[in-house]
Amino acid sequence: MRKTTRAILAIFSALTIFIFACRKTDGLNPVQNPDSEWLSGGTETAFDEGSGAFSHAFTSLPANLLRVHEIGDGQFGATFVSAPAPVNPGLGPIFNNVACSSCHVADGRGKVPGFGESAANMLFRISIPGKGEHGNPVPVPNYGDQLQTRALLGKTREGDVLITYDNQTYSFADGTTYQLRKPTYTFTALYAAMPGNVLLSPRVAAPVFGLGLLGAINDTDILAKADPDDKDGDGISGKANYVWDVLKQQKVLGRFGWKANQPSLLQQVAAAYNGDIGITSSLFPKESSDGQTQFDSAPGYKYELSDSLLHSVEFYVRTLAVPVRRNVTNANIQQGKALFTAIGCVKCHNADVRTAVNVSMPQLSNQLIHPYTDLLLHDMGPGLADNRPDFDAGGTEWRTAPLWGIGLTQKVNGHTNFLHDGRARNLMEAILWHGGEALSAKNKVVALSKNDRDALIAFLGSL
């Protein structure tokens, strides 16, 4: 490379770093930045309020990266079949679904099964008490750490789970009654004996948009909000989950998944291919059925998903934009927002955060975003407990779920099943299931007037 060329590149790099390091940083509170509040994903916000709102690429991707996003999009929707096959072979032999998009419908939220239906958009983590080599949950002998509810023709699925609900009636302070449905899970059609002390954790598929921006938040900014011993005495702790990074071969901060049990999007994607579809990759080269009676691969088998396709899917998810807010200046929604803050919801569902400077990908760099999460674990009380530890996450702890885009769930996914197992049938039920650290906030909601409750829900619907 010629000296003049090196000099030009050096000047360009310096200017790039300067521009992104010095981007407008006039505070994080959207009240002080009214224009930013509409832009949940910063500059990577999609202006779509319709059924496709969760499926837009970052708005500023150049053509070459948009092409990678499109390749990943195609792979995300690819249906796998049993081998041998000319296209997408390798399904199973045991699995939960046949494509990423089969669970993450329209890149959104999974739905709990109706009466008589099998769980198509949710899965069941299983383990036995104790901790594995890296602090991970201990797999169940003959089953692993996830129940595969489907199998190829001629193979036997691991089993299924029957979900039943018990409706319980409660009252708001003004006397208005409401019902919450408490789920009970029962194993059915198990292919082999299962220990009596198995721990079960049901989880619906979570939305996948905006994950790249969450991944771009600096670890130190997440950890700065942690207060595991509640030293400030506000009743809210916030705890980090440290999980095993397969590539780095060390424990790092977890931030993805219902219990923040995945450290990176790449590992999240590869683990889902392996556990959900039965597809092996360089990160997880071992079949999920390995060691079980369903296993049928030849000795020394090689992984099935190429690195290029795996990375294209990770890139697709990393570059999905966040839908724009609606009706931000509406008086009713402003009233709900004020209540959301006053009640204390915002202590965990943090509205504003700025992503780290990233000169290699400007779309993720130094963005003021509004995800409404702190990405930390919180004790949510016995009502929501799965009583299944996951690395450092306890049986009552869950990661604060991002709320951006939640008001479009009905329009995009055709339902309003919320929380990790979809038990809540609407946003108010999701609030009323909060316990543990959030019990005080939940009780304040119970004490609200109907007008205030409606305003609070209207605000959430605008996210």
Coordinates of C-alpha atoms in Angstrom, one line a residue:
M1 CA 0.0 0.0 0.0
R2 CA 1.4 3.4 -0.9
K3 CA 2.2 5.9 1.9
T4 CA -0.3 8.5 0.6
T5 CA -3.0 5.8 0.6
R6 CA -2.1 4.8 4.2
A7 CA -2.2 8.5 5.2
I8 CA -5.7 9.0 3.7
L9 CA -7.0 5.9 5.4
A10 CA -5.5 7.0 8.7
I11 CA -7.2 10.4 8.5
F12 CA -10.5 8.7 7.5
S13 CA -10.3 6.3 10.4
A14 CA -9.5 9.1 12.8
L15 CA -12.5 11.2 11.5
T16 CA -14.8 8.2 11.8
I17 CA -13.8 7.6 15.4
F18 CA -14.2 11.3 16.2
I19 CA -17.7 11.5 14.6
F20 CA -19.1 8.5 16.4
A21 CA -17.4 9.2 19.7
C22 CA -18.7 12.8 19.6
R23 CA -22.2 12.0 18.5
K24 CA -24.9 14.1 20.3
T25 CA -24.9 12.9 24.0
D26 CA -27.2 15.5 25.5
G27 CA -28.5 13.2 28.3
L28 CA -30.2 9.9 28.2
N29 CA -33.7 11.0 29.4
P30 CA -36.1 11.1 26.4
V31 CA -38.0 13.9 28.2
Q32 CA -34.9 16.0 27.5
N33 CA -34.7 14.6 24.0
P34 CA -38.3 14.6 22.9
D35 CA -37.5 13.8 19.3
S36 CA -35.5 10.7 20.3
E37 CA -38.4 9.1 22.2
W38 CA -40.1 8.1 18.9
L39 CA -37.0 6.3 17.8
S40 CA -36.8 3.2 19.9
G41 CA -33.9 1.9 18.0
G42 CA -32.1 5.2 17.4
T43 CA -31.3 5.7 13.8
E44 CA -32.1 2.0 13.2
T45 CA -35.8 2.5 13.8
A46 CA -38.3 1.0 11.3
F47 CA -41.3 3.3 10.4
D48 CA -43.8 0.5 10.1
E49 CA -46.8 0.0 12.5
G50 CA -48.2 -3.0 10.5
S51 CA -47.9 -6.8 10.5
G52 CA -44.3 -6.6 9.2
A53 CA -43.1 -4.2 11.8
F54 CA -40.5 -6.6 13.4
S55 CA -38.9 -7.7 10.1
H56 CA -37.1 -4.7 8.7
A57 CA -33.4 -4.5 8.2
F58 CA -31.4 -1.6 9.7
T59 CA -32.2 1.5 7.7
S60 CA -28.7 2.5 7.0
L61 CA -27.1 -0.8 5.9
P62 CA -25.0 -0.4 2.7
A63 CA -25.9 -2.6 -0.3
N64 CA -23.3 -5.2 0.4
L65 CA -24.4 -5.7 4.0
L66 CA -28.0 -5.6 3.1
R67 CA -27.3 -8.5 0.8
V68 CA -25.8 -10.5 3.8
H69 CA -28.9 -9.6 5.8
E70 CA -31.1 -10.9 2.9
I71 CA -29.1 -14.2 2.8
G72 CA -29.6 -14.6 6.5
D73 CA -33.3 -13.8 6.2
G74 CA -33.6 -16.6 3.7
Q75 CA -31.8 -19.0 5.9
F76 CA -33.9 -17.9 9.0
G77 CA -37.0 -19.0 7.1
A78 CA -35.4 -22.2 5.5
T79 CA -37.2 -25.4 6.3
F80 CA -34.9 -28.3 7.2
V81 CA -35.6 -31.9 6.1
S82 CA -34.1 -35.2 6.9
A83 CA -30.8 -36.2 5.2
P84 CA -30.0 -37.0 2.5
A85 CA -31.5 -34.1 0.6
P86 CA -30.2 -31.5 -1.9
V87 CA -31.4 -28.5 0.2
N88 CA -31.3 -28.0 3.9
P89 CA -30.7 -31.5 5.1
G90 CA -29.9 -32.6 8.6
L91 CA -33.2 -32.2 10.5
G92 CA -33.4 -34.2 13.7
P93 CA -33.6 -37.0 14.3
I94 CA -35.3 -35.4 17.3
F95 CA -36.3 -31.7 17.2
N96 CA -38.9 -29.1 18.2
N97 CA -39.4 -27.4 14.9
V98 CA -38.2 -27.3 11.3
A99 CA -37.1 -23.6 10.9
C100 CA -36.2 -20.6 12.9
S101 CA -39.2 -18.7 11.6
S102 CA -41.5 -21.5 12.7
C103 CA -41.0 -20.5 16.3
H104 CA -40.1 -16.8 15.8
V105 CA -43.1 -16.1 13.6
A106 CA -42.6 -12.8 11.7
D107 CA -39.5 -12.3 14.0
G108 CA -41.9 -11.9 16.9
R109 CA -43.3 -13.7 19.9
G110 CA -44.3 -17.4 20.2
K111 CA -47.7 -18.5 21.2
V112 CA -48.7 -21.0 23.8
P113 CA -50.5 -24.1 22.4
G114 CA -54.3 -24.2 22.5
F115 CA -56.3 -27.1 23.9
G116 CA -55.1 -30.3 22.2
E117 CA -52.2 -28.7 20.4
S118 CA -48.5 -29.5 20.7
A119 CA -46.2 -26.8 21.8
A120 CA -45.0 -25.4 18.4
N121 CA -43.7 -22.0 19.4
M122 CA -42.3 -22.8 22.8
L123 CA -39.9 -25.3 24.3
F124 CA -39.1 -26.9 27.6
R125 CA -35.7 -26.7 29.3
I126 CA -35.0 -29.7 31.6
S127 CA -32.2 -30.5 34.0
I128 CA -31.5 -32.3 37.3
P129 CA -30.3 -30.4 40.4
G130 CA -26.7 -29.4 40.6
K131 CA -24.2 -27.6 38.3
G132 CA -22.3 -28.8 35.4
E133 CA -18.6 -28.3 34.5
H134 CA -19.1 -24.7 33.6
G135 CA -21.8 -23.9 36.1
N136 CA -24.5 -24.8 33.6
P137 CA -27.6 -26.8 34.4
V138 CA -27.0 -30.6 34.6
P139 CA -28.6 -32.4 31.6
V140 CA -31.1 -35.1 32.3
P141 CA -29.7 -38.6 31.6
N142 CA -31.1 -40.0 28.2
Y143 CA -32.7 -36.6 27.5
G144 CA -30.2 -33.7 27.6
D145 CA -31.2 -30.2 28.6
Q146 CA -34.2 -29.7 26.3
L147 CA -37.2 -31.9 25.6
Q148 CA -37.5 -32.6 21.9
T149 CA -41.2 -33.1 21.2
R150 CA -40.9 -34.2 17.6
A151 CA -39.0 -36.8 15.7
L152 CA -38.3 -38.0 12.1
L153 CA -40.4 -40.9 10.7
G154 CA -39.2 -44.1 12.3
K155 CA -37.7 -42.4 15.3
T156 CA -39.2 -41.8 18.7
R157 CA -39.7 -38.3 20.1
E158 CA -38.6 -37.7 23.6
G159 CA -42.1 -36.8 24.8
D160 CA -44.4 -33.9 25.2
V161 CA -45.8 -31.7 27.9
L162 CA -49.5 -31.2 28.7
I163 CA -50.3 -27.7 29.9
T164 CA -53.4 -27.1 32.0
Y165 CA -54.5 -23.9 33.6
D166 CA -56.2 -23.0 36.9
N167 CA -58.0 -19.7 36.8
Q168 CA -57.7 -17.7 40.0
T169 CA -59.8 -14.6 40.8
Y170 CA -58.4 -11.4 42.4
S171 CA -59.5 -7.8 42.8
F172 CA -58.2 -4.3 42.2
A173 CA -58.5 -1.8 45.0
D174 CA -61.6 -0.4 43.4
G175 CA -63.4 -3.7 43.5
T176 CA -63.0 -4.7 39.9
T177 CA -62.1 -8.4 39.6
Y178 CA -59.6 -10.0 37.3
Q179 CA -58.4 -13.5 36.7
L180 CA -54.9 -15.0 36.3
R181 CA -54.4 -18.4 34.9
K182 CA -51.8 -20.5 36.7
P183 CA -50.2 -23.2 34.5
T184 CA -49.4 -26.8 35.4
Y185 CA -47.0 -28.8 33.3
T186 CA -47.2 -32.6 33.0
F187 CA -44.9 -34.8 31.0
T188 CA -46.6 -37.1 28.6
A189 CA -45.5 -39.9 26.1
L190 CA -41.9 -40.0 27.5
Y191 CA -39.7 -42.4 25.5
A192 CA -37.6 -43.4 28.5
A193 CA -37.7 -43.2 32.2
M194 CA -37.2 -39.8 33.6
P195 CA -35.8 -39.1 37.1
G196 CA -38.3 -37.8 39.6
N197 CA -36.3 -34.7 40.4
V198 CA -36.3 -33.2 36.9
L199 CA -36.5 -29.4 36.8
L200 CA -38.7 -28.0 34.0
S201 CA -38.6 -24.5 32.6
P202 CA -41.1 -23.7 29.8
R203 CA -40.1 -20.8 27.5
V204 CA -42.0 -19.3 24.5
A205 CA -40.0 -18.0 21.6
A206 CA -39.0 -14.3 22.2
P207 CA -38.9 -11.6 19.6
V208 CA -35.6 -11.3 17.7
F209 CA -35.7 -7.7 16.5
G210 CA -33.4 -5.2 18.2
L211 CA -31.0 -7.9 19.5
G212 CA -28.0 -6.4 17.7
L213 CA -28.5 -3.1 19.6
L214 CA -28.8 -4.9 22.9
G215 CA -25.6 -6.7 22.1
A216 CA -23.9 -3.4 21.4
I217 CA -24.4 -2.2 25.0
N218 CA -21.1 -2.1 26.8
D219 CA -20.8 -4.6 29.6
T220 CA -19.7 -1.9 32.0
D221 CA -23.0 0.0 31.4
I222 CA -25.0 -3.1 32.2
L223 CA -23.0 -3.9 35.3
A224 CA -23.1 -0.3 36.5
K225 CA -26.9 -0.9 37.2
A226 CA -26.4 -4.2 39.1
D227 CA -27.0 -4.0 42.8
P228 CA -27.2 -7.7 43.9
D229 CA -27.1 -6.9 47.6
D230 CA -29.5 -3.9 47.2
K231 CA -27.1 -1.6 48.8
D232 CA -29.1 1.4 47.9
G233 CA -32.1 0.0 49.8
D234 CA -34.7 0.6 47.1
G235 CA -35.8 -3.0 47.1
I236 CA -34.5 -3.6 43.6
S237 CA -31.3 -5.6 43.2
G238 CA -30.4 -6.5 39.6
K239 CA -27.9 -9.3 39.1
A240 CA -25.6 -10.3 36.3
N241 CA -25.6 -13.8 34.9
Y242 CA -22.2 -15.2 34.0
V243 CA -22.4 -17.9 31.5
W244 CA -20.1 -20.1 29.4
D245 CA -18.9 -18.7 26.1
V246 CA -18.2 -21.7 23.8
L247 CA -15.8 -19.7 21.5
K248 CA -13.9 -17.9 24.2
Q249 CA -13.9 -21.0 26.5
Q250 CA -14.5 -18.8 29.5
K251 CA -17.4 -17.4 31.5
V252 CA -18.7 -14.0 30.4
L253 CA -21.6 -11.8 31.0
G254 CA -24.9 -13.3 29.7
R255 CA -27.5 -11.0 28.1
F256 CA -29.7 -13.0 25.7
G257 CA -32.5 -15.4 26.6
W258 CA -35.2 -15.4 29.3
K259 CA -32.5 -16.0 31.9
A260 CA -29.7 -14.2 30.2
N261 CA -28.1 -17.6 29.7
Q262 CA -26.5 -16.8 26.3
P263 CA -23.4 -14.5 25.9
S264 CA -23.7 -13.7 22.3
L265 CA -26.1 -13.8 19.3
L266 CA -23.9 -16.2 17.5
Q267 CA -24.0 -18.7 20.3
Q268 CA -27.8 -18.1 20.8
V269 CA -28.4 -18.9 17.1
A270 CA -26.1 -21.9 17.0
A271 CA -27.6 -23.3 20.2
A272 CA -31.1 -22.9 18.8
Y273 CA -30.2 -24.7 15.6
N274 CA -28.8 -27.6 17.6
G275 CA -31.5 -27.9 20.3
D276 CA -34.6 -26.8 18.4
I277 CA -34.0 -28.2 14.9
G278 CA -31.2 -30.9 15.5
I279 CA -28.8 -29.1 13.2
T280 CA -25.1 -29.2 14.2
S281 CA -22.6 -26.4 13.6
S282 CA -19.0 -25.6 14.4
L283 CA -20.1 -24.2 17.8
F284 CA -22.2 -27.2 18.6
P285 CA -20.9 -30.1 16.5
K286 CA -22.6 -32.8 18.6
E287 CA -26.1 -34.0 17.7
S288 CA -28.7 -33.4 20.4
S289 CA -29.6 -37.1 20.2
D290 CA -26.0 -38.2 20.7
G291 CA -25.9 -41.1 23.2
Q292 CA -29.7 -41.8 22.9
T293 CA -31.5 -44.5 21.0
Q294 CA -32.6 -42.1 18.3
F295 CA -29.0 -41.2 17.3
D296 CA -28.2 -42.5 13.8
S297 CA -25.2 -40.6 12.5
A298 CA -22.1 -42.4 11.3
P299 CA -19.0 -42.3 13.5
G300 CA -17.0 -39.2 13.0
Y301 CA -19.9 -37.3 11.5
K302 CA -19.3 -33.6 10.5
Y303 CA -21.4 -30.7 11.4
E304 CA -24.3 -29.8 9.1
L305 CA -24.6 -26.0 9.0
S306 CA -21.7 -24.1 7.3
D307 CA -20.1 -21.3 9.1
S308 CA -21.1 -18.8 6.4
L309 CA -24.8 -19.7 6.8
L310 CA -24.6 -19.6 10.5
H311 CA -23.0 -16.2 10.5
S312 CA -25.5 -14.9 7.9
V313 CA -28.3 -15.8 10.3
E314 CA -26.5 -14.2 13.2
F315 CA -26.1 -11.1 11.0
Y316 CA -29.7 -11.1 10.0
V317 CA -30.9 -11.1 13.6
R318 CA -28.2 -8.6 14.6
T319 CA -29.5 -6.1 12.0
L320 CA -33.2 -6.3 12.5
A321 CA -34.5 -2.8 13.2
V322 CA -36.9 -1.8 16.1
P323 CA -40.4 -0.5 15.3
V324 CA -41.1 3.2 15.8
R325 CA -43.2 4.4 18.9
R326 CA -46.7 5.5 18.3
N327 CA -48.7 8.4 19.7
V328 CA -45.9 9.5 22.0
T329 CA -47.4 13.0 22.6
N330 CA -50.9 11.7 23.3
A331 CA -52.0 13.0 26.7
N332 CA -53.3 9.6 27.8
I333 CA -50.0 7.9 26.9
Q334 CA -48.0 10.7 28.6
Q335 CA -50.2 10.0 31.7
G336 CA -49.4 6.3 31.5
K337 CA -45.7 7.0 31.1
A338 CA -45.7 9.2 34.2
L339 CA -47.3 6.3 36.1
F340 CA -44.8 3.8 34.8
T341 CA -42.1 5.9 36.2
A342 CA -43.8 6.8 39.5
I343 CA -44.8 3.2 40.3
G344 CA -41.2 2.2 39.8
C345 CA -41.5 -0.1 36.7
V346 CA -38.7 1.9 35.1
K347 CA -36.2 0.8 37.8
C348 CA -35.8 -2.5 36.0
H349 CA -37.4 -1.7 32.6
N350 CA -34.8 1.1 32.0
A351 CA -36.0 3.3 29.2
D352 CA -32.8 4.7 27.9
V353 CA -29.3 3.4 27.2
R354 CA -26.6 4.3 24.8
T355 CA -24.7 1.7 22.9
A356 CA -20.9 1.5 22.8
V357 CA -18.8 3.2 20.2
N358 CA -18.2 0.7 17.4
V359 CA -16.2 2.0 14.5
S360 CA -16.5 -1.3 12.6
M361 CA -20.3 -1.0 12.5
P362 CA -21.6 2.5 12.6
Q363 CA -25.2 1.3 12.7
L364 CA -24.7 -0.1 16.2
S365 CA -22.4 2.7 17.4
N366 CA -23.2 5.2 20.1
Q367 CA -27.0 4.9 19.6
L368 CA -29.5 6.3 22.1
I369 CA -32.0 3.5 22.3
H370 CA -35.1 2.8 24.4
P371 CA -35.4 -0.9 25.0
Y372 CA -37.0 -0.8 28.5
T373 CA -34.7 -3.4 30.0
D374 CA -31.6 -3.4 32.1
L375 CA -30.6 -6.9 30.9
L376 CA -30.1 -8.0 34.5
L377 CA -31.7 -10.8 36.5
H378 CA -34.4 -9.9 39.1
D379 CA -36.2 -12.0 41.6
M380 CA -39.8 -12.2 40.3
G381 CA -41.2 -14.1 43.2
P382 CA -42.7 -17.6 43.6
G383 CA -45.6 -17.1 41.2
L384 CA -43.3 -16.9 38.2
A385 CA -40.6 -19.2 39.5
D386 CA -39.5 -22.2 37.4
N387 CA -37.2 -23.3 40.3
R388 CA -34.6 -24.3 37.8
P389 CA -31.2 -22.5 38.2
D390 CA -29.5 -21.5 35.0
F391 CA -25.8 -20.6 35.6
D392 CA -26.0 -17.8 38.2
A393 CA -29.7 -17.3 37.6
G394 CA -31.8 -18.7 40.5
G395 CA -35.1 -20.4 40.3
T396 CA -37.1 -17.2 40.9
E397 CA -34.9 -14.9 38.7
W398 CA -35.6 -13.8 35.2
R399 CA -33.9 -11.2 33.0
T400 CA -35.9 -8.0 32.6
A401 CA -37.7 -8.5 29.3
P402 CA -37.3 -5.7 26.7
L403 CA -40.6 -3.9 26.2
W404 CA -39.9 -2.1 22.9
G405 CA -42.4 -3.2 20.2
I406 CA -44.6 -5.0 22.7
G407 CA -47.6 -2.9 21.7
L408 CA -47.5 -4.4 18.2
T409 CA -47.6 -8.0 19.3
Q410 CA -51.3 -8.5 18.5
K411 CA -50.9 -6.9 15.1
V412 CA -47.7 -8.9 14.1
N413 CA -48.3 -12.2 15.9
G414 CA -52.1 -12.4 16.3
H415 CA -52.0 -12.9 20.1
T416 CA -51.1 -11.3 23.3
N417 CA -49.4 -14.1 25.2
F418 CA -46.7 -12.6 27.4
L419 CA -44.1 -13.6 30.0
H420 CA -41.6 -16.5 29.7
D421 CA -44.3 -19.1 29.4
G422 CA -47.0 -17.1 27.7
R423 CA -49.4 -17.5 30.7
A424 CA -50.4 -13.8 30.6
R425 CA -53.2 -13.2 28.1
N426 CA -52.7 -9.4 28.0
L427 CA -50.4 -6.7 29.3
M428 CA -52.3 -6.2 32.5
E429 CA -52.1 -9.8 33.4
A430 CA -48.4 -9.7 32.8
I431 CA -48.0 -6.9 35.3
L432 CA -50.2 -8.6 37.8
W433 CA -48.0 -11.7 37.8
H434 CA -45.0 -9.6 39.0
G435 CA -43.8 -10.5 42.5
G436 CA -40.5 -10.6 44.3
E437 CA -38.6 -7.3 43.7
A438 CA -41.5 -6.1 41.6
L439 CA -44.2 -6.8 44.2
S440 CA -44.3 -3.2 45.4
A441 CA -44.8 -1.9 41.9
K442 CA -47.5 -4.6 41.2
N443 CA -49.4 -3.5 44.4
K444 CA -49.3 0.1 43.3
V445 CA -50.9 -0.9 40.0
V446 CA -53.6 -2.8 41.9
A447 CA -54.3 0.4 43.8
L448 CA -54.7 2.5 40.7
S449 CA -58.1 3.8 39.4
K450 CA -59.4 2.3 36.2
N451 CA -58.5 5.5 34.4
D452 CA -54.9 5.2 35.5
R453 CA -54.8 1.5 34.7
D454 CA -56.0 2.2 31.2
A455 CA -53.4 5.0 30.8
L456 CA -50.7 2.7 31.9
I457 CA -51.7 0.0 29.4
A458 CA -52.1 2.6 26.7
F459 CA -48.5 3.7 27.3
L460 CA -47.2 0.1 27.1
G461 CA -49.2 -0.3 23.9
S462 CA -47.3 2.6 22.4
L463 CA -43.9 1.0 22.9

